[in-house]
Amino acid sequence: MPILYEKHRHVGIVTLSRPEVRNAWCEEYYVEIEKCLNEMERDADVHCAILTGDDSGRAFCAGADLKSDKTHTIESAGAFIEALPSRSRRFPANLLSDFPKPVIAAVNGYAIGIGCIITYCCDLIVASERAEWRLTQASLGIMPAYGGTPRLARWIGKGQATRLAMGFPLKAEEAYRIGLAQWLVPHEQTMGKALEVANHIASHPPLATRITKESVERGLDIPNIRDASLVDAYRFMALELTEDKKEAHVAWREKRKPLFKGR
């Protein structure tokens, strides 16, 4: 299978696994990633997710498989337009950003092209010292699809996003320095750190982490801070009515570990 899925306590781990081609992208990824995300969304026991690449492939994802003559080709403009709504809904960039639970990208090597884009469609990034981001589309006569450049500009600003989109590589240390990656660790500690981060998030009331992700993700689409703040007031009110909010406050006062139920 090109996608591996496993659970580690309250964390779901999705691994791109085509090590013989450095986990390069394939059509099966679209279907299998969607299946994994749907399964994790339905599973109330999963509070947080990790997306990574098979370490034996020595990359997170080497991008599109350019050995196939069908890569980056379309039958006609009409066929493309007709298929776009369905394909857009299934594109991992949209699936990951719309996924209600926090997702951590554990970038353990090269993240190229589409493999680069999906890292910053996650919510947080843990980078191996071997990680490197590359958007190579312009050199191939195309461009990063599905909002690849504006999504990136939200993370690191216009200039840095343009630089990467024009084919200049971004190594792990600089990715951490400019805020693309939130953690930078020795390679062998990448998954350990990603699990540490995920377990920390998973220890919180799951409704609170879901609504917090929603606030960050949707708030970026609201052009003025007053409207964004108003929407957050309703989110705050909804969380105040949850059982987990009450449990968290009582547990703090009683100096004990809280028991959250996702209600």
Short mmCIF file of C-alpha atoms in Angstrom, two decimals, residues 135 148-154 156-166:
data_model
loop_
_atom_site.label_atom_id
_atom_site.label_comp_id
_atom_site.label_asym_id
_atom_site.label_seq_id
_atom_site.Cartn_x
_atom_site.Cartn_y
_atom_site.Cartn_z
CA LEU A 135 8.75 24.18 -5.39
CA GLY A 148 0.28 26.51 -3.30
CA THR A 149 1.78 30.00 -3.44
CA PRO A 150 -0.84 32.04 -1.52
CA ARG A 151 -1.00 29.36 1.17
CA LEU A 152 2.77 29.61 1.54
CA ALA A 153 2.68 33.41 1.63
CA ARG A 154 0.37 33.18 4.63
CA ILE A 156 6.24 33.13 5.53
CA GLY A 157 5.27 36.31 3.67
CA LYS A 158 5.26 37.36 0.02
CA GLY A 159 9.00 37.65 -0.55
CA GLN A 160 9.98 34.31 0.95
CA ALA A 161 7.06 32.58 -0.77
CA THR A 162 8.02 34.06 -4.14
CA ARG A 163 11.61 33.00 -3.63
CA LEU A 164 10.61 29.39 -2.98
CA ALA A 165 8.04 29.42 -5.82
CA MET A 166 10.75 30.54 -8.21
#
